[in-house]
Coordinates of C-alpha atoms and ligand atoms in Angstrom, one line a residue:
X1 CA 0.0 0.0 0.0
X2 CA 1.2 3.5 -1.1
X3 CA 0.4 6.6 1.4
X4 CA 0.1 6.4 6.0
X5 CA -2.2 9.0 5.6
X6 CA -5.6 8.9 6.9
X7 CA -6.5 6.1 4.3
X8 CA -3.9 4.4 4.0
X9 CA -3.7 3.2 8.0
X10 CA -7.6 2.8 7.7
X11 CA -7.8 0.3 5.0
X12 CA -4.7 -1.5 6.4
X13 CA -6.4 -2.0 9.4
X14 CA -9.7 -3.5 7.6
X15 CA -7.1 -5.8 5.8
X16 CA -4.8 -7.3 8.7
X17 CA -8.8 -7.8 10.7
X18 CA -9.2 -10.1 7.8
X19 CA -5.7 -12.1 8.4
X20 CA -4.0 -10.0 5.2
X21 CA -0.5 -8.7 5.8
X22 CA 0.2 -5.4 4.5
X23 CA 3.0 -3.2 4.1
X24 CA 2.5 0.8 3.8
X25 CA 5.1 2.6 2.2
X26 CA 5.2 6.1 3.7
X27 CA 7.5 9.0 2.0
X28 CA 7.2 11.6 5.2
X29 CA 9.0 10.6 8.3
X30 CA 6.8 9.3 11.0
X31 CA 4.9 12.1 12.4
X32 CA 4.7 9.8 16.1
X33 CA 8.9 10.7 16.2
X34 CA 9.5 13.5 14.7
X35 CA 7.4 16.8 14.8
X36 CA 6.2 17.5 11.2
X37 CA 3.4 18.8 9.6
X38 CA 0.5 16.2 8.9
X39 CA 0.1 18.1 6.0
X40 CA -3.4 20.6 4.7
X41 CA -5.8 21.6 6.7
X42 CA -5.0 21.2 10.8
X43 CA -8.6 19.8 11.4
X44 CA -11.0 18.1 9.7
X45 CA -15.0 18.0 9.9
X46 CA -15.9 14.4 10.8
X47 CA -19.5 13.4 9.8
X48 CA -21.4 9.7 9.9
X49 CA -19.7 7.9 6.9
X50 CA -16.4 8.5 8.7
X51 CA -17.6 7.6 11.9
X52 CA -19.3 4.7 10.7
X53 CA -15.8 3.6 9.1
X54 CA -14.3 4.5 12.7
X55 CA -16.6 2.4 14.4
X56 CA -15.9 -0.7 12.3
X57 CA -12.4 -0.9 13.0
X58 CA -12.9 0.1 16.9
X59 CA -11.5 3.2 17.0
X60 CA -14.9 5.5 17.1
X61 CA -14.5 5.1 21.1
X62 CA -11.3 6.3 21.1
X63 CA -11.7 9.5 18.6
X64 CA -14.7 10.5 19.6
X65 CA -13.5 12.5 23.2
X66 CA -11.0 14.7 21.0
X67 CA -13.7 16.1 18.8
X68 CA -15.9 19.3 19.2
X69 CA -19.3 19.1 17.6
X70 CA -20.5 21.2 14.9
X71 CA -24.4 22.1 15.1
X72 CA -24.5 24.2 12.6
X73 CA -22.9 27.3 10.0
X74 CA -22.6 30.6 12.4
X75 CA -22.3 32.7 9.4
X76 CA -20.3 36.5 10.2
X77 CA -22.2 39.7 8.3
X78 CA -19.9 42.7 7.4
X79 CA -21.3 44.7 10.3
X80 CA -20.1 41.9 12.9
X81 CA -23.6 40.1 13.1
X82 CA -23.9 36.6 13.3
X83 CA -26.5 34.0 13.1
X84 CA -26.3 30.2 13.6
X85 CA -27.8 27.9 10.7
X86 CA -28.6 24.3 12.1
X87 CA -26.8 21.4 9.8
X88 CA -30.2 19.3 10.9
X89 CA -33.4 19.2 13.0
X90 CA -32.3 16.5 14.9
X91 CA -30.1 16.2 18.1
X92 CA -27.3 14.0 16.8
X93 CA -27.3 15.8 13.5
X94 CA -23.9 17.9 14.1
X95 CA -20.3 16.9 12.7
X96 CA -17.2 17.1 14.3
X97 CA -14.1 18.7 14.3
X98 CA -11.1 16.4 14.9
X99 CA -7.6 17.2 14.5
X100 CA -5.8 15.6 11.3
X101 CA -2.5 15.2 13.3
X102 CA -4.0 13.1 16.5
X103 CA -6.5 11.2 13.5
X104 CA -3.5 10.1 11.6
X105 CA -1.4 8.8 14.4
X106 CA -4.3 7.1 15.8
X107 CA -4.5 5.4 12.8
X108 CA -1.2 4.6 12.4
X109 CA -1.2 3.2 15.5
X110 CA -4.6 0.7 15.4
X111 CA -2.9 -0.2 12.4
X112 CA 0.1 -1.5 13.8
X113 CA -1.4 -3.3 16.6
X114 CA -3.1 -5.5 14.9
X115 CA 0.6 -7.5 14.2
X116 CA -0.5 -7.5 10.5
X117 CA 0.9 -4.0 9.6
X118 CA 4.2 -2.5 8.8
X119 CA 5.0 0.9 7.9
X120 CA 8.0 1.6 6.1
X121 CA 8.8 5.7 6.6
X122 CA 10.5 7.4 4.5
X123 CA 9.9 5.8 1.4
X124 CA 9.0 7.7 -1.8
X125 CA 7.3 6.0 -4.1
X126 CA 8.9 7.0 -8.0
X127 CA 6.9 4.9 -10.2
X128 CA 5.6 1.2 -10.7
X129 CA 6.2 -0.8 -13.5
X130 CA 2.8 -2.7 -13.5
X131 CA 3.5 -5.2 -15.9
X132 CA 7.0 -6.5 -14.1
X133 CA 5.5 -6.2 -10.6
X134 CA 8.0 -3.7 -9.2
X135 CA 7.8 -0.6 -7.4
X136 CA 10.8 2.2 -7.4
X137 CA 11.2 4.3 -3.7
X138 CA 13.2 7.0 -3.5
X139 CA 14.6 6.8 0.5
X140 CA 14.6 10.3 1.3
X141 CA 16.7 9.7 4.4
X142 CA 19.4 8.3 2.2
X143 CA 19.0 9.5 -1.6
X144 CA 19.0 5.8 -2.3
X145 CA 17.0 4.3 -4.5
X146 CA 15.2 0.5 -4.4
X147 CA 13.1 -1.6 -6.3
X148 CA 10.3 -3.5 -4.1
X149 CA 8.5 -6.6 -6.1
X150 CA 4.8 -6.8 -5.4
X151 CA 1.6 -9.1 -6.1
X152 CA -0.9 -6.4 -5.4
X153 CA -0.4 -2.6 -4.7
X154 CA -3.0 0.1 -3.7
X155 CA -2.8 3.2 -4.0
X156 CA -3.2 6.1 -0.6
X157 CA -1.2 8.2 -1.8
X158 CA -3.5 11.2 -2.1
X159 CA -4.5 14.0 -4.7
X160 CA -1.5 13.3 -6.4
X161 CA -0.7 10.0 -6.4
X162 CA 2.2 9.0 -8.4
X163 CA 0.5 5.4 -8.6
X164 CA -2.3 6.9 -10.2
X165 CA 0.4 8.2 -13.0
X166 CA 1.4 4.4 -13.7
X167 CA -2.2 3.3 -13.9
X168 CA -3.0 6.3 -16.0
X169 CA -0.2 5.8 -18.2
X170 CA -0.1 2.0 -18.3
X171 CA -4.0 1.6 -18.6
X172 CA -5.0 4.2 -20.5
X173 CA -8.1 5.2 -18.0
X174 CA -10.4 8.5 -18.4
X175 CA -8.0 11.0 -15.9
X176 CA -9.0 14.7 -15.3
X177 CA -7.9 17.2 -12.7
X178 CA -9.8 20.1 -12.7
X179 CA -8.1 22.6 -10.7
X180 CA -10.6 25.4 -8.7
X181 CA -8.8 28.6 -9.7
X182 CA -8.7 29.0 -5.6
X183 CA -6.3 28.4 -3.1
X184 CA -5.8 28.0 0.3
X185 CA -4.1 29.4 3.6
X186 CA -4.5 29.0 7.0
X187 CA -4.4 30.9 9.7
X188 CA -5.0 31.2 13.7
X189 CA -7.6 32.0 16.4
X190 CA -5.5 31.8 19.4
X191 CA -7.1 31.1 23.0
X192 CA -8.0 33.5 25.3
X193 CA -5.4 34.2 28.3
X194 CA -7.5 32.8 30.4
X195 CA -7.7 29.3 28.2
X196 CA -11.4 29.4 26.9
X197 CA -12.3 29.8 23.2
X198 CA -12.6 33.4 21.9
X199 CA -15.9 32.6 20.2
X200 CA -18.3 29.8 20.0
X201 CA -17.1 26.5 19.5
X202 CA -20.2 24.5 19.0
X203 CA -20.3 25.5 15.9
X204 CA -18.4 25.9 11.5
X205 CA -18.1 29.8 11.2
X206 CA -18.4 31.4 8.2
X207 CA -17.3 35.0 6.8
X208 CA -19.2 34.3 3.7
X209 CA -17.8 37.8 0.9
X210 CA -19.3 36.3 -2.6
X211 CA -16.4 35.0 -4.4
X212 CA -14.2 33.7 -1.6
X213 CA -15.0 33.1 2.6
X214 CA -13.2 32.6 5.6
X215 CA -13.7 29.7 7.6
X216 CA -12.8 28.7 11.3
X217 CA -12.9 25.3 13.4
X218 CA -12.6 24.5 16.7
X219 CA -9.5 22.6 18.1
X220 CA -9.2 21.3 21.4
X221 CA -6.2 24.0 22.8
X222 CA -9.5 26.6 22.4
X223 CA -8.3 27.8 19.0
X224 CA -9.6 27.7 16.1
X225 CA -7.7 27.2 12.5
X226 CA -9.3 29.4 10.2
X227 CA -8.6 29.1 6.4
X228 CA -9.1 31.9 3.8
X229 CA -10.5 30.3 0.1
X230 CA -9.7 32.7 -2.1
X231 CA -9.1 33.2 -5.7
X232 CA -5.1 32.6 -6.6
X233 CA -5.0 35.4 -9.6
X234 CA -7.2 37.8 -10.3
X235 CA -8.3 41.8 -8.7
X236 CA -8.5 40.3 -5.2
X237 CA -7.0 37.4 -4.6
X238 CA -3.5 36.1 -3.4
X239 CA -1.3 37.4 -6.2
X240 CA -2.5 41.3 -5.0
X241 CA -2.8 40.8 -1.2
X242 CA 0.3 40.4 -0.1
X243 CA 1.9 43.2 1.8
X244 CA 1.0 44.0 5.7
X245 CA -1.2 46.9 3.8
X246 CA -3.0 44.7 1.7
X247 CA -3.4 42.1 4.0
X248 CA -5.0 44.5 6.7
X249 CA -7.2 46.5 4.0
X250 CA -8.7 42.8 3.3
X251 CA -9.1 42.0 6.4
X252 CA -10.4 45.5 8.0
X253 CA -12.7 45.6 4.9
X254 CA -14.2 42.5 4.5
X255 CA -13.5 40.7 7.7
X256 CA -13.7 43.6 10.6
X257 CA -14.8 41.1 13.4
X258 CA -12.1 38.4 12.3
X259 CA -9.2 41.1 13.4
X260 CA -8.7 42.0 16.7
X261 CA -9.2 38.0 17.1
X262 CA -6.0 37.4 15.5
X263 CA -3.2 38.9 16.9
X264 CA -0.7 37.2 14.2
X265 CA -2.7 37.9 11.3
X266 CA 0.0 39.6 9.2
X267 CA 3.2 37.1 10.2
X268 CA 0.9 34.1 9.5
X269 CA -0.5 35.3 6.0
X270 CA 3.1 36.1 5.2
X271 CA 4.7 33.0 6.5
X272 CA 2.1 30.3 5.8
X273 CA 1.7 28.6 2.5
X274 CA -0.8 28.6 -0.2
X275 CA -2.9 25.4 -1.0
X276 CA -4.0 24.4 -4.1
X277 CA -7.3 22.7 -4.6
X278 CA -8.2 20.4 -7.1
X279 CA -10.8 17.6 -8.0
X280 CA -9.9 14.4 -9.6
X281 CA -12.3 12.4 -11.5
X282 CA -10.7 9.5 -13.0
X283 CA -12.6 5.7 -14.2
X284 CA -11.8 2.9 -13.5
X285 CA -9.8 2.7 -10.1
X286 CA -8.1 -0.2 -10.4
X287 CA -5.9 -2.1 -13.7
X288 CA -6.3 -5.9 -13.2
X289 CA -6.1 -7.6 -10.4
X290 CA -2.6 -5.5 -9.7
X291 CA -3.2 -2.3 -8.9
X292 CA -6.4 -0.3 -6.8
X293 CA -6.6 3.5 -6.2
X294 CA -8.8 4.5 -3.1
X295 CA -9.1 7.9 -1.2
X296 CA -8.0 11.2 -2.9
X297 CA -5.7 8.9 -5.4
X298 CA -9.1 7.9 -6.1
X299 CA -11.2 10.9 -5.8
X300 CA -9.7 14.3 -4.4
X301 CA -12.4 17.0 -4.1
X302 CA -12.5 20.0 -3.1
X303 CA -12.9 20.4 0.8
X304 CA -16.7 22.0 0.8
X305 CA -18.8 19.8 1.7
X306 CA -16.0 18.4 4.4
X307 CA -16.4 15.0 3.1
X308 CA -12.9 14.1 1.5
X309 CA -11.5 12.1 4.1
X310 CA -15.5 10.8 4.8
X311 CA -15.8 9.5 1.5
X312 CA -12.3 7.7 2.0
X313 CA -13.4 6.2 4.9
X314 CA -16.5 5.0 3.4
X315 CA -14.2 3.4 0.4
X316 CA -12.6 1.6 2.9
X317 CA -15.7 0.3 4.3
X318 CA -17.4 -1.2 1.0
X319 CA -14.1 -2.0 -0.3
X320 CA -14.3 -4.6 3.3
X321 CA -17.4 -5.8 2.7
X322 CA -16.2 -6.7 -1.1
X323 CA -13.2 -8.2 0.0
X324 CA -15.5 -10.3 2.8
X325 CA -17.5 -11.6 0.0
X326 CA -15.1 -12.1 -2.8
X327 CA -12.2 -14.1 -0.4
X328 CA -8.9 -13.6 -2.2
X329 CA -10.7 -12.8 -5.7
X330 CA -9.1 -9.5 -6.5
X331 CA -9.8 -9.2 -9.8
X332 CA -13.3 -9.6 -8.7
X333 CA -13.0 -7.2 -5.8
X334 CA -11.4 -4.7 -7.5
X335 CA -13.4 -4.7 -10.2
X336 CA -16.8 -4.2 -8.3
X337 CA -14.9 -1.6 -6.2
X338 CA -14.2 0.5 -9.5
X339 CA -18.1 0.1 -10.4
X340 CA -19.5 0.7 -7.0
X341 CA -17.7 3.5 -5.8
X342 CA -17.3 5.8 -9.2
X343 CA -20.1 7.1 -9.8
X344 CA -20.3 8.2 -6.0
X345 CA -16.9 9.6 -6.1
X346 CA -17.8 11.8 -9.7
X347 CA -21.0 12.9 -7.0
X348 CA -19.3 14.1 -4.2
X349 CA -16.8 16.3 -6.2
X350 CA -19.4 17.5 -8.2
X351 CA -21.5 18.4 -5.0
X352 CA -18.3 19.5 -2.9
X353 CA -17.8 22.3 -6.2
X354 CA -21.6 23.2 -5.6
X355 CA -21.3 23.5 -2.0
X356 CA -18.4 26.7 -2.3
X357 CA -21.1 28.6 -4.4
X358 CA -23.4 28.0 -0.9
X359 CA -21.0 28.7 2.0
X360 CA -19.2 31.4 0.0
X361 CA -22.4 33.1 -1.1
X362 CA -26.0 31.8 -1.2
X363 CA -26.4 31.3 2.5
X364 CA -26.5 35.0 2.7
X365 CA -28.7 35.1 -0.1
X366 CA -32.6 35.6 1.0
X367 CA -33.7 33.2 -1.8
X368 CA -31.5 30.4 -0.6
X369 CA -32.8 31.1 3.3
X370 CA -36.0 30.5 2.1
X371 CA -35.5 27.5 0.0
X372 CA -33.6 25.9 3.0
X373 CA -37.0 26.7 5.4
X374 CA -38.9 25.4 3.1
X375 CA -36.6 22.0 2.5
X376 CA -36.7 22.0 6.5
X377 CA -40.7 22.0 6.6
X378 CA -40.5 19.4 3.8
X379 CA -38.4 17.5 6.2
X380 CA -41.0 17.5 9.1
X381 CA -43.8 16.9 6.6
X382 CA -42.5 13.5 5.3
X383 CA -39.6 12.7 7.7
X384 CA -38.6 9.3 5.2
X385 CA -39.2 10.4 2.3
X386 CA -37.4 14.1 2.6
X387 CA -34.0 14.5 3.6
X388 CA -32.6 17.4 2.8
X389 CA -29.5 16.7 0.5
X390 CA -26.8 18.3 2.9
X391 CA -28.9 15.7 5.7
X392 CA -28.1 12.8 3.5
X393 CA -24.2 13.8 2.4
X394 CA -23.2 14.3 6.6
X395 CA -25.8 12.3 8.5
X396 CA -26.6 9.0 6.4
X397 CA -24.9 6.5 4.2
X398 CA -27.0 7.1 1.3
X399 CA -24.4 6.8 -2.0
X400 CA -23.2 9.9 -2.8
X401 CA -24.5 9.4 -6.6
X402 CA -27.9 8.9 -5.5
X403 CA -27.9 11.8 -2.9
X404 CA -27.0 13.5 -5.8
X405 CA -30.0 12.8 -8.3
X406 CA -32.4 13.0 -5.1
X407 CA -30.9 16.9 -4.4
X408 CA -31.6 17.4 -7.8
X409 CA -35.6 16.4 -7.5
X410 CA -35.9 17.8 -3.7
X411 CA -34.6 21.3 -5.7
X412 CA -37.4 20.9 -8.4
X413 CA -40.1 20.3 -5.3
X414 CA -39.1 23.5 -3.8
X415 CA -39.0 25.3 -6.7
X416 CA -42.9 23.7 -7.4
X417 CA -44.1 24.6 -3.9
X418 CA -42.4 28.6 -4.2
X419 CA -44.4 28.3 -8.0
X420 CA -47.5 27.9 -5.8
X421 CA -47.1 30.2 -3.1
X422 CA -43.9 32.0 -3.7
X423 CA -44.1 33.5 0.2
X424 CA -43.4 29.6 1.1
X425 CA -45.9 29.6 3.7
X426 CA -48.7 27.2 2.1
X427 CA -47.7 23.7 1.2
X428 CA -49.5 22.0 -1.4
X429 CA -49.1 18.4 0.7
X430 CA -50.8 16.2 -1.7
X431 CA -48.8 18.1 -4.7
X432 CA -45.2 16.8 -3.0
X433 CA -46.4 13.5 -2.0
X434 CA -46.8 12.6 -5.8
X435 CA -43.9 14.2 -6.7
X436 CA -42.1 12.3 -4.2
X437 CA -43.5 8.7 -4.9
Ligands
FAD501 P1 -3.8 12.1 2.2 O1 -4.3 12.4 3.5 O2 -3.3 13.1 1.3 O3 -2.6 11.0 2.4 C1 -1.7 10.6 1.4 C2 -0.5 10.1 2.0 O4 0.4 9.5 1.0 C3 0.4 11.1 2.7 O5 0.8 10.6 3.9 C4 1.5 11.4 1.8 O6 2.7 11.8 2.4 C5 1.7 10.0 1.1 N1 2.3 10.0 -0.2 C6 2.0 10.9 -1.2 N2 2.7 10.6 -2.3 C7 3.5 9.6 -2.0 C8 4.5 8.8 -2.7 N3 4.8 9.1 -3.9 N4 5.1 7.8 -2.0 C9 4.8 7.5 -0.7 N5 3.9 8.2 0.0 C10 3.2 9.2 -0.6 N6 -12.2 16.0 4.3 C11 -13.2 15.8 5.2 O7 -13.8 14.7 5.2 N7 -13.6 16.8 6.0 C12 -13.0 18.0 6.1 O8 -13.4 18.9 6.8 C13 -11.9 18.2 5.2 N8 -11.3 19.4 5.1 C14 -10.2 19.6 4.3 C15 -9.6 20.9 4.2 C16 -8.6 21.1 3.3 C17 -8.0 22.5 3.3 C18 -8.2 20.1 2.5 C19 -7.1 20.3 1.5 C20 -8.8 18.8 2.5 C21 -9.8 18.6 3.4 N9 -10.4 17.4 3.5 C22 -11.5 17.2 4.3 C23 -10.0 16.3 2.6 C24 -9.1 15.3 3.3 O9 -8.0 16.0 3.7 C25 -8.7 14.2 2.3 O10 -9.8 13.7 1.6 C26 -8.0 13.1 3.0 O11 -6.8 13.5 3.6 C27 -7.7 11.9 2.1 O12 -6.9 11.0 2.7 P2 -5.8 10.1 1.9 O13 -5.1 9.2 2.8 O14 -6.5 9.5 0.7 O15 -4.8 11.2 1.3

């Protein structure tokens, strides 16, 4: 297996439970020795498809003390105002945020313990020759470079997996990375002196400004990372704000409130990097029986809907329950991997895109506020048969490809009911109910 990040440990863990033996091929250092960076965002938002996958391997217990729910969107107006927007109706229906860092070595760990898994650190995977059967590391604590035969190799290794390029390149699959246009950077909330959390942590905020936002979660030291999407050319975007001047005229003008709550604004926008975003859609996942791709290798999508790492998790689950029926039939298992989990993967990049239009804009957007009451009465009005589309992406284990087409109905049954009565107070009840069976 290519990649220890939060897939790689995951699915290694599913595999050794079933008496495989793996070996994980890591090209960072190990992250439990040495301090380094676990790489992107600090923390993550953790919702039930992760969980689930969290549960099945034992480790939900565990996890689940380090996190800080999510209830809901506090969005931040220009003026300084905010207002909280539920995720769901229901109790349970918040996510979490969990630190990547503590995730991955946690992972790492279960992994390990099961006597099943190695990981070998330091190893950067080059290429794989896919019809001989051999992988080329680079050792990046040595410069040296060695050839590892294999029966069966899958690939972890995130957005841009190298053993996607072999597959790619040897299998001639349907590849496309669509890059956003936006970036990334990350910056801090501090704690108060007195060790509490400057502002509430129950809850995703959002400085919503049109074209980009600025987010903030929680973390368990009472800070919060906040990350700044923004466009990476362009009038206003991170090729123009770069000095303290610009930095502060952005900040004082679009994000007053944000300031005075971060003391190292300036140094940290100057010191800390940009990310990229991307998503991948490529079809099949797998060549033969040889070689699988799972994860972001698989799938990267842009972080908006906060399901990434959920939907990796979730591979790792079905790709389990494949590998429980199909005993040692790879060709099999890989195969119905490829045509199960596709289709779902295309969806939840497709939705994640959708879902920066709605946190960076439409949720201030009086038209989308009433769509979303309306979707909410729907929801109380035929509690199995309507759940809202952000309900079925964080709180169910609905495919992603068929949350995608049932979005896409639930938006035509709003826009019916607003044709009706456009205040949305009247709802025609026997009008959805046939549009709905
Ligand atoms: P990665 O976590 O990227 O791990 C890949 C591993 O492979 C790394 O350890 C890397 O060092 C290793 N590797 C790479 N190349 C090689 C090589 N050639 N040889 C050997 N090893 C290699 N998802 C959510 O569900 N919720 C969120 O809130 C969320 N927020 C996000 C915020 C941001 C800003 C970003 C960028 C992503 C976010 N995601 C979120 C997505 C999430 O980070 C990914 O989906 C998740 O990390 C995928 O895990 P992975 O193991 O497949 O890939």
């Amino acid at each position: 297996m290519i990649g220890a990040g939060l897939t790689g440990p995951l699915l290694a863990t599913y595999l050794a439970h079933r008496g495989y033996c793996v070996e994980i091929f890591e090209r960072r250092s190990d992250m439990r020795k040495e301090s380094i960076s676990a790489g992107r965002s600090i923390n993550l938002a953790l919702s039930a498809r992760g969980n689930n996958a969290l549960k099945e391997v034992g480790l939900y217990d565990k996890i689940k003390p380090n996190t800080i729910p999510m209830k809901g969107r506090m969005i931040h107006g220009l003026n300084g105002n905010t207002n909280l927007q539920p995720y769901g109706q229901k109790e349970n229906e918040v996510i979490f945020s969990v630190s990547r860092a503590q995730l991955n070595m946690e992972l790492m760990n279960m992994a390990e313990e099961t006597g099943n898994v190695t990981i070998q650190f330091n190893h950067q995977l080059l290429s794989a020759d896919l019809e001989q059967n051999k992988l080329l590391f680079q050792l990046s604590d040595s410069l040296e470079k060695i050839e590892w035969p294999f029966k069966r190799v899958i690939g972890c290794d995130g957005s841009a997996s190298i053993l996607r390029k072999s597959i790619v390149e040897k299998a001639n699959i349907k590849y496309l990375k669509k890059p956003l246009g936006h970036g990334y950077k990350e910056l801090t909330i501090p704690a108060m002196d007195s060790g509490k959390f400057q502002i509430e942590p129950n809850a995703l905020h959002i400085w919503p400004r049109g074209n980009y936002m600025l987010i903030a979660l929680p973390n368990n030291d009472y800070s919060f990372t906040c990350t700044l999407f923004f466009p990476m050319i362009g009038k206003t975007s991170f090729d123009t704000v770069r000095t303290e001047k610009e930095i502060l005229d952005l900040f004082q003008s679009q994000f007053p409130d944000s300031i005075d709550l971060m003391p190292n604004l300036v140094e940290e926008f100057q010191k800390n990097p940009i990310g990229d975003l991307a998503s991948v859609y490529c079809k099949p996942w797998h060549w033969e029986d040889k070689a699988l791709l799972i994860g972001d290798a698989a799938h990267a999508v842009v972080p908006f809907f906060g399901q990434g790492m959920n939907a990796s998790f979730q591979d790792c689950s079905t790709l389990a329950k494949l590998v429980d029926q199909n005993e040692n039939n790879w060709k099999i298992i890989f195969n119905a991997f490829s045509s199960a989990q596709v289709e779902n993967g295309h969806a939840i990049a497709d939705m994640a895109l959708e879902n920066y239009m709605e946190m960076r804009d439409h949720v201030n957007d009086p038209k989308y506020k009433k769509r979303r009451e309306i979707e909410l009465k729907l929801e109380r009005m035929f509690p199995d048969q309507f759940i809202p589309r952000y309900s079925m992406v964080s709180f169910h284990q609905i495919p992603y490809a068929e949350v995608y087409q049932l979005g896409k109905r639930q938006f035509n049954i709003i826009g019916e009911v607003l044709k009706a009565d456009p205040s949305g107070q009247f709802i025609d009840k026997a009008m959805v109910e046939k549009m709905l069976s």
